[in-house]
Amino acid sequence: MVQETTLHILNGQAMYEFFKRKNFLQGEKMIPFNEAMCFGETTEDLFTPEFVEKRAKVHHVTPEKYTDITLNPLKPLFSKGFTHIELWFDEDMFC
């Protein structure tokens, strides 16, 4: 039998910090999605070096800072070790 594991992808760092502070979903794996992509340039292929360069410029940060804030928290998503993914985005215009 396959053990079910859920990854909760939250609407940004503020929601992530709130959930942690309130012990909501305690014991569950949660990650913040810290990129809106509702303005500025992007590329067809997500998360490539070209994508990171363009998005870093949009946010006025270095590619390293963009990677630290946006991509590093998403590493669990890329591991493909989850049987379920739950998105917590609600009615936020950026999502």
Coordinates of N, CA, C and O in Angstrom, one line a residue:
M1 N 0.8 -1.2 0.0 CA 0.0 0.0 0.0 C 0.9 1.2 0.0 O 1.9 1.3 0.7
V2 N 0.5 2.2 -0.8 CA 1.3 3.5 -0.9 C 0.8 4.4 0.2 O -0.4 4.6 0.4
Q3 N 1.8 5.0 0.9 CA 1.5 5.9 2.0 C 1.1 7.2 1.4 O 1.9 7.8 0.5
E4 N 0.0 7.8 1.7 CA -0.5 9.1 1.2 C 0.3 10.2 1.9 O 0.4 10.2 3.1
T5 N 0.9 11.1 1.1 CA 1.5 12.2 1.6 C 1.0 13.5 0.9 O 0.9 13.4 -0.4
T6 N 0.7 14.5 1.6 CA 0.2 15.7 1.0 C 1.2 16.9 1.2 O 1.7 17.1 2.2
L7 N 1.3 17.6 0.1 CA 2.1 18.9 0.1 C 1.1 20.0 0.0 O 0.3 20.1 -0.9
H8 N 1.1 20.9 1.0 CA 0.2 22.1 1.0 C 1.0 23.3 0.4 O 2.0 23.7 1.0
I9 N 0.6 23.8 -0.7 CA 1.2 25.0 -1.3 C 0.4 26.2 -0.9 O -0.8 26.3 -1.3
L10 N 1.0 27.1 -0.2 CA 0.3 28.3 0.4 C 0.6 29.5 -0.4 O 1.6 29.7 -1.1
N11 N -0.4 30.4 -0.3 CA -0.3 31.7 -1.0 C 0.7 32.7 -0.4 O 0.3 33.6 0.2
G12 N 1.9 32.4 -0.6 CA 3.0 33.3 -0.1 C 3.5 33.1 1.3 O 2.9 32.3 2.1
Q13 N 4.5 33.9 1.6 CA 5.2 33.8 2.9 C 4.3 34.2 4.0 O 4.4 33.6 5.1
A14 N 3.5 35.2 3.8 CA 2.6 35.7 4.9 C 1.6 34.6 5.4 O 1.5 34.4 6.6
M15 N 1.0 33.9 4.5 CA 0.1 32.8 4.8 C 0.9 31.7 5.5 O 0.5 31.1 6.5
Y16 N 2.1 31.4 5.0 CA 2.9 30.4 5.6 C 3.3 30.7 7.0 O 3.1 29.9 7.9
E17 N 3.7 31.9 7.3 CA 4.0 32.4 8.6 C 2.8 32.3 9.5 O 2.9 31.9 10.7
F18 N 1.6 32.7 9.0 CA 0.4 32.7 9.8 C 0.0 31.3 10.2 O -0.3 31.0 11.3
F19 N 0.1 30.4 9.2 CA -0.3 29.0 9.5 C 0.7 28.4 10.5 O 0.3 27.7 11.4
K20 N 2.0 28.7 10.4 CA 3.0 28.2 11.4 C 2.6 28.8 12.8 O 2.7 28.0 13.8
R21 N 2.4 30.1 12.8 CA 2.1 30.7 14.1 C 0.9 30.2 14.8 O 0.9 30.0 16.0
K22 N -0.1 29.8 14.0 CA -1.4 29.3 14.6 C -1.4 27.8 14.7 O -2.4 27.2 15.1
N23 N -0.2 27.1 14.3 CA -0.1 25.7 14.3 C -1.2 25.0 13.5 O -1.6 23.9 13.8
F24 N -1.6 25.7 12.4 CA -2.6 25.2 11.5 C -1.9 24.2 10.6 O -0.8 24.5 10.1
L25 N -2.4 23.0 10.4 CA -1.8 22.0 9.6 C -0.5 21.4 10.2 O 0.4 21.0 9.5
Q26 N -0.5 21.5 11.5 CA 0.7 21.1 12.3 C 1.0 19.6 11.9 O 0.1 18.8 11.8
G27 N 2.3 19.4 11.6 CA 2.7 18.1 11.2 C 2.6 17.8 9.7 O 3.1 16.8 9.2
E28 N 1.9 18.7 9.0 CA 1.8 18.6 7.5 C 2.9 19.4 6.8 O 3.5 20.3 7.4
K29 N 3.3 18.9 5.6 CA 4.3 19.7 4.9 C 3.7 20.8 4.1 O 2.8 20.7 3.3
M30 N 4.2 22.0 4.5 CA 3.7 23.3 3.8 C 4.8 24.0 3.2 O 5.9 24.1 3.8
I31 N 4.6 24.7 2.1 CA 5.6 25.5 1.4 C 4.9 26.8 0.9 O 3.7 26.7 0.5
P32 N 5.6 27.9 0.9 CA 5.0 29.1 0.4 C 5.3 29.2 -1.1 O 6.3 28.8 -1.6
F33 N 4.3 29.7 -1.9 CA 4.5 30.0 -3.3 C 4.7 31.5 -3.4 O 3.7 32.3 -3.3
N34 N 5.9 32.0 -3.5 CA 6.3 33.4 -3.4 C 6.5 34.1 -4.7 O 7.4 34.9 -4.9
E35 N 5.6 33.8 -5.7 CA 5.7 34.4 -7.0 C 4.3 34.6 -7.6 O 3.6 33.6 -7.6
A36 N 4.0 35.8 -8.0 CA 2.6 36.1 -8.5 C 2.6 36.0 -10.0 O 1.6 35.5 -10.6
M37 N 3.6 36.4 -10.7 CA 3.7 36.4 -12.2 C 2.5 37.1 -12.8 O 2.1 36.7 -13.9
C38 N 1.9 38.1 -12.2 CA 0.8 38.8 -12.8 C 1.2 40.1 -13.5 O 0.4 40.7 -14.1
F39 N 2.5 40.4 -13.4 CA 3.1 41.5 -14.2 C 4.6 41.2 -14.5 O 5.2 40.3 -13.8
G40 N 5.1 41.8 -15.5 CA 6.5 41.7 -15.8 C 6.7 40.5 -16.8 O 5.9 39.7 -17.0
E41 N 7.9 40.5 -17.3 CA 8.3 39.5 -18.3 C 8.5 38.1 -17.6 O 8.8 38.0 -16.5
T42 N 8.3 37.1 -18.4 CA 8.5 35.7 -18.0 C 8.9 34.9 -19.2 O 9.1 35.5 -20.3
T43 N 9.1 33.7 -19.1 CA 9.5 32.8 -20.2 C 8.5 31.7 -20.3 O 7.8 31.4 -19.3
E44 N 8.5 31.0 -21.4 CA 7.7 29.9 -21.6 C 8.0 28.7 -20.7 O 7.2 28.0 -20.1
D45 N 9.3 28.5 -20.5 CA 9.8 27.4 -19.6 C 10.1 28.0 -18.2 O 11.0 28.8 -18.0
L46 N 9.3 27.5 -17.3 CA 9.4 28.0 -15.9 C 10.6 27.5 -15.2 O 11.1 26.4 -15.4
F47 N 11.2 28.4 -14.4 CA 12.3 28.1 -13.5 C 13.6 27.8 -14.1 O 14.5 27.2 -13.5
T48 N 13.7 28.1 -15.4 CA 15.0 28.0 -16.1 C 15.9 29.2 -15.7 O 15.4 30.2 -15.1
P49 N 17.2 29.1 -16.0 CA 18.0 30.3 -15.7 C 17.5 31.6 -16.4 O 17.6 32.6 -15.7
E50 N 17.0 31.5 -17.6 CA 16.5 32.7 -18.3 C 15.2 33.2 -17.5 O 15.1 34.4 -17.3
F51 N 14.4 32.3 -17.1 CA 13.2 32.7 -16.3 C 13.6 33.4 -15.0 O 13.1 34.4 -14.7
V52 N 14.6 32.8 -14.3 CA 15.1 33.4 -13.0 C 15.6 34.8 -13.3 O 15.3 35.8 -12.5
E53 N 16.4 35.0 -14.3 CA 17.0 36.3 -14.7 C 15.9 37.3 -14.9 O 15.9 38.4 -14.4
K54 N 14.9 37.0 -15.7 CA 13.8 37.9 -16.0 C 13.0 38.2 -14.8 O 12.6 39.4 -14.6
R55 N 12.6 37.2 -14.0 CA 11.8 37.5 -12.8 C 12.5 38.2 -11.8 O 11.9 39.1 -11.1
A56 N 13.8 38.0 -11.6 CA 14.6 38.8 -10.7 C 14.6 40.2 -11.0 O 14.5 41.1 -10.2
K57 N 14.8 40.5 -12.3 CA 14.7 41.9 -12.8 C 13.4 42.6 -12.4 O 13.3 43.7 -12.0
V58 N 12.3 41.8 -12.7 CA 10.9 42.4 -12.4 C 10.8 42.7 -10.9 O 10.3 43.8 -10.6
H59 N 11.4 41.9 -10.0 CA 11.3 42.1 -8.6 C 12.4 43.0 -8.0 O 12.5 43.1 -6.8
H60 N 13.4 43.4 -8.9 CA 14.5 44.3 -8.5 C 15.3 43.6 -7.4 O 15.7 44.2 -6.4
V61 N 15.6 42.3 -7.6 CA 16.5 41.5 -6.8 C 17.5 40.8 -7.6 O 17.4 40.7 -8.8
T62 N 18.6 40.3 -7.0 CA 19.5 39.5 -7.8 C 18.9 38.1 -8.1 O 18.0 37.7 -7.4
P63 N 19.4 37.4 -9.1 CA 19.0 36.1 -9.3 C 19.2 35.1 -8.1 O 18.3 34.3 -7.8
E64 N 20.2 35.4 -7.3 CA 20.5 34.6 -6.1 C 19.4 34.8 -5.1 O 18.9 33.9 -4.5
K65 N 19.0 36.1 -4.9 CA 18.0 36.4 -3.9 C 16.6 35.9 -4.4 O 15.8 35.3 -3.6
Y66 N 16.3 36.0 -5.7 CA 15.1 35.4 -6.2 C 15.0 33.9 -6.0 O 14.0 33.4 -5.6
T67 N 16.1 33.2 -6.3 CA 16.2 31.8 -6.0 C 16.0 31.5 -4.6 O 15.2 30.5 -4.2
D68 N 16.6 32.2 -3.7 CA 16.4 32.0 -2.2 C 15.0 32.2 -1.8 O 14.4 31.4 -1.1
I69 N 14.3 33.3 -2.3 CA 13.0 33.6 -1.8 C 11.9 32.7 -2.5 O 10.9 32.3 -1.9
T70 N 12.1 32.5 -3.8 CA 11.0 31.9 -4.6 C 11.3 30.4 -4.9 O 10.3 29.6 -4.7
L71 N 12.4 30.0 -5.4 CA 12.6 28.7 -5.8 C 13.0 27.7 -4.7 O 12.5 26.6 -4.7
N72 N 13.9 28.1 -3.8 CA 14.3 27.2 -2.7 C 13.1 26.7 -1.9 O 13.1 25.5 -1.6
P73 N 12.1 27.5 -1.5 CA 10.9 26.9 -0.8 C 10.2 25.9 -1.6 O 9.4 25.1 -1.0
L74 N 10.3 25.9 -3.0 CA 9.5 25.0 -3.8 C 10.2 23.6 -4.0 O 9.7 22.7 -4.6
K75 N 11.4 23.5 -3.5 CA 12.2 22.2 -3.7 C 11.3 21.0 -3.3 O 11.4 20.0 -4.1
P76 N 10.6 21.0 -2.3 CA 9.8 19.8 -2.0 C 8.8 19.4 -3.2 O 8.6 18.3 -3.5
L77 N 8.3 20.5 -3.8 CA 7.4 20.2 -4.9 C 8.1 19.5 -6.1 O 7.5 18.6 -6.7
F78 N 9.3 19.9 -6.3 CA 10.1 19.3 -7.4 C 10.6 17.9 -7.1 O 11.0 17.1 -8.0
S79 N 10.5 17.5 -5.8 CA 11.0 16.1 -5.5 C 10.0 15.0 -5.9 O 10.4 13.9 -6.0
K80 N 8.8 15.4 -6.2 CA 7.7 14.4 -6.6 C 7.5 13.3 -5.6 O 7.1 12.2 -6.0
G81 N 7.7 13.6 -4.4 CA 7.5 12.5 -3.4 C 6.1 12.6 -2.7 O 6.0 12.1 -1.6
F82 N 5.2 13.3 -3.3 CA 3.8 13.5 -2.7 C 2.8 12.8 -3.5 O 2.8 12.8 -4.8
T83 N 1.8 12.3 -2.9 CA 0.6 11.7 -3.6 C -0.5 12.7 -3.8 O -1.3 12.5 -4.6
H84 N -0.5 13.8 -3.0 CA -1.5 14.8 -3.1 C -0.9 16.2 -3.0 O 0.1 16.3 -2.2
I85 N -1.4 17.1 -3.7 CA -1.0 18.5 -3.5 C -2.3 19.3 -3.3 O -3.3 19.2 -4.0
E86 N -2.3 20.1 -2.2 CA -3.4 21.0 -1.9 C -2.9 22.5 -2.1 O -1.9 22.9 -1.5
L87 N -3.7 23.2 -2.8 CA -3.4 24.6 -3.1 C -4.3 25.5 -2.2 O -5.5 25.3 -2.1
W88 N -3.6 26.5 -1.5 CA -4.3 27.4 -0.6 C -4.2 28.8 -1.2 O -3.4 29.6 -0.7
F89 N -5.0 29.1 -2.2 CA -4.9 30.4 -2.8 C -6.1 31.3 -2.7 O -6.0 32.5 -2.8
D90 N -7.3 30.8 -2.5 CA -8.5 31.5 -2.2 C -8.8 32.6 -3.3 O -8.5 32.3 -4.5
E91 N -9.2 33.7 -2.9 CA -9.6 34.7 -3.8 C -8.6 35.8 -4.1 O -8.9 36.9 -4.5
D92 N -7.4 35.6 -3.8 CA -6.3 36.6 -3.9 C -6.1 36.9 -5.4 O -5.9 36.0 -6.2
M93 N -6.1 38.1 -5.8 CA -6.0 38.5 -7.2 C -4.7 38.1 -7.8 O -4.6 38.0 -9.0
F94 N -3.7 37.9 -7.0 CA -2.4 37.6 -7.6 C -2.2 36.1 -8.0 O -1.3 35.7 -8.6
C95 N -3.2 35.3 -7.6 CA -3.1 33.9 -7.8 C -4.0 33.4 -8.9 O -4.2 32.3 -9.2

